[in-house]
mmCIF file of C-alpha atoms in Angstrom:
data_model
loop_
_atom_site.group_PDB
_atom_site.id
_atom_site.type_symbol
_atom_site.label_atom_id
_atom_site.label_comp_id
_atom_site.label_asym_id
_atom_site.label_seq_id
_atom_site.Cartn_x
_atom_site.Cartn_y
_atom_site.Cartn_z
ATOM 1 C CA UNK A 213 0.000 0.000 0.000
ATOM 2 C CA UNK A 214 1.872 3.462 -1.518
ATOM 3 C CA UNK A 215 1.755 6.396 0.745
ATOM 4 C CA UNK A 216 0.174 8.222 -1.913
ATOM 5 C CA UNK A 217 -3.289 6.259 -1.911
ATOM 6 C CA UNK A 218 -3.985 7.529 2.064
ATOM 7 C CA UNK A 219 -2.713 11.219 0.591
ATOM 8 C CA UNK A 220 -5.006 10.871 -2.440
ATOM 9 C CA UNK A 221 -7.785 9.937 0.307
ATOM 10 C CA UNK A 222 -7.403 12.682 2.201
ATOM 11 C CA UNK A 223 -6.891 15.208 -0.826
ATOM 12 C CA UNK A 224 -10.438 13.894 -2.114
ATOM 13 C CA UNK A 225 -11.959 13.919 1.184
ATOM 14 C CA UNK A 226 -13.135 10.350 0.903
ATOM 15 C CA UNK A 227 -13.564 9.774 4.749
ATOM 16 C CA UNK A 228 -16.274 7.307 4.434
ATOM 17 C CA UNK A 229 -15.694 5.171 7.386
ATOM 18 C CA UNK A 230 -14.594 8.292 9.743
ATOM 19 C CA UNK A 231 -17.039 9.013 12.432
ATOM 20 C CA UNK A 232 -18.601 12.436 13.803
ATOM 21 C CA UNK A 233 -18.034 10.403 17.732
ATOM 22 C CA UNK A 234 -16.345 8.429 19.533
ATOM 23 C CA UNK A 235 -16.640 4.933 18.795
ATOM 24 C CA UNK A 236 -19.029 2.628 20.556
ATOM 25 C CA UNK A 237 -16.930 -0.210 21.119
ATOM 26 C CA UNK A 238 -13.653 2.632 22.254
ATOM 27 C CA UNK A 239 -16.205 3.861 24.661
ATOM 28 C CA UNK A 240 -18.128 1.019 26.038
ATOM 29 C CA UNK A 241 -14.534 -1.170 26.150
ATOM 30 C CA UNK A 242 -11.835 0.582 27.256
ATOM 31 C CA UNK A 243 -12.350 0.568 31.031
ATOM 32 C CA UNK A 244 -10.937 -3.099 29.996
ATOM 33 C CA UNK A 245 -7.439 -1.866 29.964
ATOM 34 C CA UNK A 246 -7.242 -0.515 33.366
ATOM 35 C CA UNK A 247 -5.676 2.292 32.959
ATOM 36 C CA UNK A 248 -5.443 5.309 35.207
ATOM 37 C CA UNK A 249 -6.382 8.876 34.474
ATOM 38 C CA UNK A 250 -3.067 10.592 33.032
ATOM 39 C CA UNK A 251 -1.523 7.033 31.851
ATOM 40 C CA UNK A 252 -0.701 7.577 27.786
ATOM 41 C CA UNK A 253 -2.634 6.056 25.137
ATOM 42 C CA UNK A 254 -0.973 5.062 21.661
ATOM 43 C CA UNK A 255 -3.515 4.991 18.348
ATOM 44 C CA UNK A 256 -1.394 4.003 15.488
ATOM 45 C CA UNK A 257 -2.471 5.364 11.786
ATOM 46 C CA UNK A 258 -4.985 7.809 14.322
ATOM 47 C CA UNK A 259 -6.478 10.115 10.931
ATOM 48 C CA UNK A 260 -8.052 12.784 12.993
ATOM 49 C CA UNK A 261 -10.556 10.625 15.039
ATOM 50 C CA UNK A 262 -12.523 11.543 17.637
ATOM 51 C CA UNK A 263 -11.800 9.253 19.492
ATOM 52 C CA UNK A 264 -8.792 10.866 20.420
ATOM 53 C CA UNK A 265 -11.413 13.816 21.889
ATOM 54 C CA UNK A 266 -12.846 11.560 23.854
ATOM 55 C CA UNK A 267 -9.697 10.056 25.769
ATOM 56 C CA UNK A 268 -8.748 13.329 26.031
ATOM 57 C CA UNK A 269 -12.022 14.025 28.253
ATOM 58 C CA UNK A 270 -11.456 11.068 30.321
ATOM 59 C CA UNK A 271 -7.814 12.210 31.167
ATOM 60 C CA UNK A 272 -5.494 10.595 29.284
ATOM 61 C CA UNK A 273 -2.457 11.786 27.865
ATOM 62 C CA UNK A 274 -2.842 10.627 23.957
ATOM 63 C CA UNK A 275 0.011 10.209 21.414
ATOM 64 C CA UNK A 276 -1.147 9.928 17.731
ATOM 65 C CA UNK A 277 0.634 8.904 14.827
ATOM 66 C CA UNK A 278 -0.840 9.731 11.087
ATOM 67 C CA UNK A 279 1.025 9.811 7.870
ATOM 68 C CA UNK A 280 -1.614 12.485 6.157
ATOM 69 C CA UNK A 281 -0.872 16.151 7.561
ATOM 70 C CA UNK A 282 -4.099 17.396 6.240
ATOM 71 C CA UNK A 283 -5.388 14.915 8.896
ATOM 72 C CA UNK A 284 -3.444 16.298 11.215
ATOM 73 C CA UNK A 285 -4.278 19.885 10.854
ATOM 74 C CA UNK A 286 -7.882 18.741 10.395
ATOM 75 C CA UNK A 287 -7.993 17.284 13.799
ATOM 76 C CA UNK A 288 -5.988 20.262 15.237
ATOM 77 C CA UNK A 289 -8.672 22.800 13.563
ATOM 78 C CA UNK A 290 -11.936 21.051 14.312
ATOM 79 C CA UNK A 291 -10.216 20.782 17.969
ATOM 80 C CA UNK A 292 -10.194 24.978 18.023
ATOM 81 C CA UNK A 293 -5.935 24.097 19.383
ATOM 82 C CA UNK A 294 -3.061 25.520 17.594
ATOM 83 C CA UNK A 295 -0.565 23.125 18.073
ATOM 84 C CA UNK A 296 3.213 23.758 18.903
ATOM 85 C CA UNK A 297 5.071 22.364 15.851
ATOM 86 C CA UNK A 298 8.560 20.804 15.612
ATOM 87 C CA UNK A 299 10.604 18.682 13.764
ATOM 88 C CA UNK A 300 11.377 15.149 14.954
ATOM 89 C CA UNK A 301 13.919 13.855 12.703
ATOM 90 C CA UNK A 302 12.073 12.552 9.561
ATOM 91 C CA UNK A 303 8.841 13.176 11.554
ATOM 92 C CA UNK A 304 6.675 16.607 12.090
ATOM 93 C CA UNK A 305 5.300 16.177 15.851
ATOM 94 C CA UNK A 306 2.285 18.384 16.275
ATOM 95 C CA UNK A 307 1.853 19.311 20.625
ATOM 96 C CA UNK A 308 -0.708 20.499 22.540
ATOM 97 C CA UNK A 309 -1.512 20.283 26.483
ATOM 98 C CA UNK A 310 -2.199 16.286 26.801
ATOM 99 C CA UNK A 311 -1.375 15.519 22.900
ATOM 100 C CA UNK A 312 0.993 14.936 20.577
ATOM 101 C CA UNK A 313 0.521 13.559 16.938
ATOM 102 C CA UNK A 314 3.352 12.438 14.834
ATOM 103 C CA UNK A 315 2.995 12.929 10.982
ATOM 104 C CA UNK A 316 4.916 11.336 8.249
ATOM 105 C CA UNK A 317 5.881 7.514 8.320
ATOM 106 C CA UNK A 318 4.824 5.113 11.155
ATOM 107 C CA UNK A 319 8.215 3.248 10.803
ATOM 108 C CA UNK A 320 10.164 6.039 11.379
ATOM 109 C CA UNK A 321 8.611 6.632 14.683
ATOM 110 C CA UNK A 322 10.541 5.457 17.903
ATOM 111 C CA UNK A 323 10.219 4.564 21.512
ATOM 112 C CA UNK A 324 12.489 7.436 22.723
ATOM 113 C CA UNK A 325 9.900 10.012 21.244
ATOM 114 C CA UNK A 326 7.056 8.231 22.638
ATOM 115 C CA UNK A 327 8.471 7.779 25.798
ATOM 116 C CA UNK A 328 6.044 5.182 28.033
ATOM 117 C CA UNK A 329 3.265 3.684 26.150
ATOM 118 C CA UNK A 330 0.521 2.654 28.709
ATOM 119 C CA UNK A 331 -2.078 1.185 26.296
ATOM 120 C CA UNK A 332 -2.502 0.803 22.519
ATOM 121 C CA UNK A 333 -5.657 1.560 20.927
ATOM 122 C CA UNK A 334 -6.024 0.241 17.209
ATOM 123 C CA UNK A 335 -8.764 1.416 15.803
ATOM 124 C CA UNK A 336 -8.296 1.746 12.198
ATOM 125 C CA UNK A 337 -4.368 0.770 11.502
ATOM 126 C CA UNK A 338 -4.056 -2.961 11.275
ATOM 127 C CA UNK A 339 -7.228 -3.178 9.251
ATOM 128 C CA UNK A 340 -5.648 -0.844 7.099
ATOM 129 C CA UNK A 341 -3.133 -2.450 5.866
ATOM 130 C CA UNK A 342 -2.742 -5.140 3.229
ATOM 131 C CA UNK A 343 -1.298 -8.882 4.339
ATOM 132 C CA UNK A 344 2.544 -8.220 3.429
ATOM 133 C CA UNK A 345 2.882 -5.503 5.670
ATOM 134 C CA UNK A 346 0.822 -6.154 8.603
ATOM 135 C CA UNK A 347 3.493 -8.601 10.322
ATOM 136 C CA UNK A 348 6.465 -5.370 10.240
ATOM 137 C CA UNK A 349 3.768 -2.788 11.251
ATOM 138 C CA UNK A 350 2.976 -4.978 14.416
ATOM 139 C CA UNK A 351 6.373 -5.648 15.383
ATOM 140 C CA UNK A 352 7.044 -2.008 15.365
ATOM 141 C CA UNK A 353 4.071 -1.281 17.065
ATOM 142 C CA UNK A 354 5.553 -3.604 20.060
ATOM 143 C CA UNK A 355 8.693 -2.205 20.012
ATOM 144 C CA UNK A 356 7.055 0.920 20.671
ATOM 145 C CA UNK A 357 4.668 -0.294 22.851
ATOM 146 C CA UNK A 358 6.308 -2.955 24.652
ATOM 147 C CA UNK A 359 3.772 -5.800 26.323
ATOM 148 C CA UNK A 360 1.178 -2.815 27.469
ATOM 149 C CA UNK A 361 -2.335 -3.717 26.456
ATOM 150 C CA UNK A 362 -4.121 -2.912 23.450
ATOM 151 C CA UNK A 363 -7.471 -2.471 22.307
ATOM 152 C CA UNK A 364 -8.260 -3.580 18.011
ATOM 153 C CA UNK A 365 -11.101 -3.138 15.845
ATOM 154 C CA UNK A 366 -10.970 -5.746 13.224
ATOM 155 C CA UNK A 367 -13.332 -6.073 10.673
ATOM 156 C CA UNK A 368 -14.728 -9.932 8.790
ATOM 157 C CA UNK A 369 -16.141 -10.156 5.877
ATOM 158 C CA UNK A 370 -15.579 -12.338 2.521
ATOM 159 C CA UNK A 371 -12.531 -10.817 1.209
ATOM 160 C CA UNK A 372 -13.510 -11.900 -1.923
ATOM 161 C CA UNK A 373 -16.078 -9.241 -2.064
ATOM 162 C CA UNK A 374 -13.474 -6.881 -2.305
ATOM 163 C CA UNK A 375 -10.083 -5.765 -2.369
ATOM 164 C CA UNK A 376 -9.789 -3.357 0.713
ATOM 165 C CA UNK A 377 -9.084 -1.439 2.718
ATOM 166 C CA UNK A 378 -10.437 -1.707 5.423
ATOM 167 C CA UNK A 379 -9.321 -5.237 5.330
ATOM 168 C CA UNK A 380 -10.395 -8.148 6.635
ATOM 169 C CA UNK A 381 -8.825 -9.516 9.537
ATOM 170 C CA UNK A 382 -9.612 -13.365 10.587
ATOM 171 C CA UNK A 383 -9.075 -13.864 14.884
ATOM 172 C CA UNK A 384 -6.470 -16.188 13.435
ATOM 173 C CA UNK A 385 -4.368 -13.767 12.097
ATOM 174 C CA UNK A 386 -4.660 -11.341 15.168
ATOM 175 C CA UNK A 387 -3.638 -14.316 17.153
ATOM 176 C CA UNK A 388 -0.630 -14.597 14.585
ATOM 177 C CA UNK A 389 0.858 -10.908 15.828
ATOM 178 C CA UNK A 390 -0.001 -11.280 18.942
ATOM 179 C CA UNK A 391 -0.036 -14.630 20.812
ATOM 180 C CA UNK A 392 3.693 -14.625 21.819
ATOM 181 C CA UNK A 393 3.314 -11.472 23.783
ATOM 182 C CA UNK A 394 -0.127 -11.215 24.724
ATOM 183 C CA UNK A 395 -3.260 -12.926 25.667
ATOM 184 C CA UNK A 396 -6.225 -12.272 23.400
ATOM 185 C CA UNK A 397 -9.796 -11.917 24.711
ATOM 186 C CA UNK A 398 -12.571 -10.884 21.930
ATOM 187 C CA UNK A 399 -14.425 -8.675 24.082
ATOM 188 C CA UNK A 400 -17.044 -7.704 21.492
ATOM 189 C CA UNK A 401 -18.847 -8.552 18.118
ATOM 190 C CA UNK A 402 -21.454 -6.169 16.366
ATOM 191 C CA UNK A 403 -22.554 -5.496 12.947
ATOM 192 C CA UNK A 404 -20.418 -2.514 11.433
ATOM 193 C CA UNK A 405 -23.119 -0.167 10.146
ATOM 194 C CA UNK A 406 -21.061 2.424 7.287
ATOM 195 C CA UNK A 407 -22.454 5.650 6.206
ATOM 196 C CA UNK A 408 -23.271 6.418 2.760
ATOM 197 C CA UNK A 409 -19.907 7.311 1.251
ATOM 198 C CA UNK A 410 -18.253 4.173 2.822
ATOM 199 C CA UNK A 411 -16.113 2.077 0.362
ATOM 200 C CA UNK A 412 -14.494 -0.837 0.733
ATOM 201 C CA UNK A 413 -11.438 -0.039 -1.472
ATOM 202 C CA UNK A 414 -13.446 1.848 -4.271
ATOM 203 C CA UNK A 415 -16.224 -0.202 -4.133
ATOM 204 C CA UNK A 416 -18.861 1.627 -2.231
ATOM 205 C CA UNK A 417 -20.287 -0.406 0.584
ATOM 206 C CA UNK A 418 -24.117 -0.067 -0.704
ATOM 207 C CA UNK A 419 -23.127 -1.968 -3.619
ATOM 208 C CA UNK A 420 -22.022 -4.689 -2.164
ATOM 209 C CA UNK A 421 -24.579 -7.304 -2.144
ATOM 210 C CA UNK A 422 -22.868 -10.202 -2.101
ATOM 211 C CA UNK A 423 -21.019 -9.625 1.103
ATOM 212 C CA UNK A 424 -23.178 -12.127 3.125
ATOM 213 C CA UNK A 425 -21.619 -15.145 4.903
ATOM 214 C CA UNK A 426 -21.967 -17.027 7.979
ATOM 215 C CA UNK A 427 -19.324 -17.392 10.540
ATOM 216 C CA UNK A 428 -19.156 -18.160 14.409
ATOM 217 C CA UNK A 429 -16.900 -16.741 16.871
ATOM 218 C CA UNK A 430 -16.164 -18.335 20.054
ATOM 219 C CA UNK A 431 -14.636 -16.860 22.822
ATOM 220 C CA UNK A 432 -13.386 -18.420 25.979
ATOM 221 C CA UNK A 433 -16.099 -18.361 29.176
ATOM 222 C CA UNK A 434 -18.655 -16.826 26.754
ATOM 223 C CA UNK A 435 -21.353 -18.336 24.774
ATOM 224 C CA UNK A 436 -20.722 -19.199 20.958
ATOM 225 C CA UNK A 437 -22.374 -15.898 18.820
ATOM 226 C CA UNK A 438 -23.273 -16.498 15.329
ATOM 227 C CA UNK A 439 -24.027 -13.980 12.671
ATOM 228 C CA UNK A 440 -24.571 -13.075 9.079
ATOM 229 C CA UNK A 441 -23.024 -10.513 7.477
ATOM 230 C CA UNK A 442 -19.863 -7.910 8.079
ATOM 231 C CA UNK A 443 -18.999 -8.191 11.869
ATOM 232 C CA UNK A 444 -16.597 -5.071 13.737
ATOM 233 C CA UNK A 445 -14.746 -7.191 16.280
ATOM 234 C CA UNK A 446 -12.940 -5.655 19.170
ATOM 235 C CA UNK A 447 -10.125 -7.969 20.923
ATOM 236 C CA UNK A 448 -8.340 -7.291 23.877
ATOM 237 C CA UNK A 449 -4.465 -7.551 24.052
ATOM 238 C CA UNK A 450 -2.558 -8.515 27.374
ATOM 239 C CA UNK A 451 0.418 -8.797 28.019
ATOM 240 C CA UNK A 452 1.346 -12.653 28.464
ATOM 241 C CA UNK A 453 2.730 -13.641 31.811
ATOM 242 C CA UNK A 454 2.616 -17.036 31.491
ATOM 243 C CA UNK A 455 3.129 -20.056 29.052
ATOM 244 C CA UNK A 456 -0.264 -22.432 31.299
ATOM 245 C CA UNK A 457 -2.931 -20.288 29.397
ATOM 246 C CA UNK A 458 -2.526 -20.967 25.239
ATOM 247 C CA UNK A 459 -3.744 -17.479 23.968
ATOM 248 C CA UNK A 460 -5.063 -18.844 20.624
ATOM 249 C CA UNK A 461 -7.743 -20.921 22.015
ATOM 250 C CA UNK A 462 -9.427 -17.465 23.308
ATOM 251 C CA UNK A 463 -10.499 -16.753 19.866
ATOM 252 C CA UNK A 464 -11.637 -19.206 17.301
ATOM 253 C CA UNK A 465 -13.157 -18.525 14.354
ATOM 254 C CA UNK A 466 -14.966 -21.024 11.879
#
């Protein structure tokens, strides 16, 4: 995926699947980290969300990192903040009380500049991403992150229906990045509702009528839910302090 097909969507304005809130599952789910007010959240690939608003609100200090600086400036604007700007080597960090976003590319960001990450909230990144780059954008996501926990969005649906993004992303696969480090809990599964100028690559969601499947996901302790149709999971990451629990049989999918 070229840099210039994220610029291109943000020159165009084609923000289909950004939302005028906070997300449901961000705000119904994250007490599940545990985190304390003024503890700093990480969102990876963060476009100019408002979900970043809305950690903000609860107290936390947040720590952004975008590649589009329109979306930067957007979320800056729309924030009524002018942020302090500064160079940070081959990155442009963007500050304001309780926030800094770091524009350019996500690989070039590192630990030192983020100083302690308490939690990770992925929201939009992995899902993002096509298969041949997802396994170096979540190792560099740990090496910034360390073993703290993590909240993702992941979206399933036949892939064949299109070509993405957002992507799909099977429990297997999260399991995949993740099940060295962490344990994985699905916390939530809901049908992903998109507004009218949602796209699945360029294929506008509306169109799409031959997205339905089955599938089942089980969780551990929970009861097996089945459903028809796209499905927004949200899985919770912790940090593994054990080898007794296996973390990949808290998520099946079939």
């Amino acid at each position: 995926m070229e840099a210039d097909f994220w610029h291109q969507k943000w020159e165009r304005g084609e923000l289909g699947f950004h939302l005028s809130e906070a997300n449901p599952l961000l705000v119904q789910h994250f007490s599940a980290l545990g985190l304390q007010r003024g503890q700093t959240v990480l969102l990876p690939l963060c476009g100019k969300t408002r979900d970043m608003v809305w950690l903000l609100e609860q107290g936390y200090q947040v720590r952004g990192a975008e590649l589009s600086q329109l979306a930067v400036e957007a979320f800056f604007a729309e924030l009524g903040v002018t942020p302090e700007v500064s160079v940070c080597g081959a990155l442009t960090c963007y500050q304001a009380e309780s926030i800094a976003i770091y524009c350019g590319d996500f690989f070039s960001l590192q630990a030192d500049l983020l100083g302690t990450v308490d939690a990770v909230y992925d929201r939009a990144a992995l899902v993002a991403l096509p298969p041949d780059m997802r396994s170096a954008y979540t190792r560099h996501l740990r090496a910034l992150s360390g073993h703290a926990p993590q909240l993702l969005i992941a979206y399933e649906y036949d892939q064949l229906a299109a070509d993405g993004p957002p992507f799909a992303i099977l429990p297997e696969e999260v399991s995949q990045h993740y099940a060295d480090s962490h344990q994985l809990h699905l916390l939530d599964a809901a049908f992903f509702v998109a507004g009218p100028q949602a796209t699945i690559g360029n294929q506008p969601v509306a169109q799409m009528q031959d997205w339905r499947r089955g599938f089942q996901i089980r969780a551990a302790h929970q009861r097996c839910i089945e459903f028809s149709g796209t499905l927004a999971g949200l899985f919770f990451h912790q940090a593994q302090h054990g080898a007794d629990d296996d973390p990949a049989a808290h998520v099946r999918c079939h």
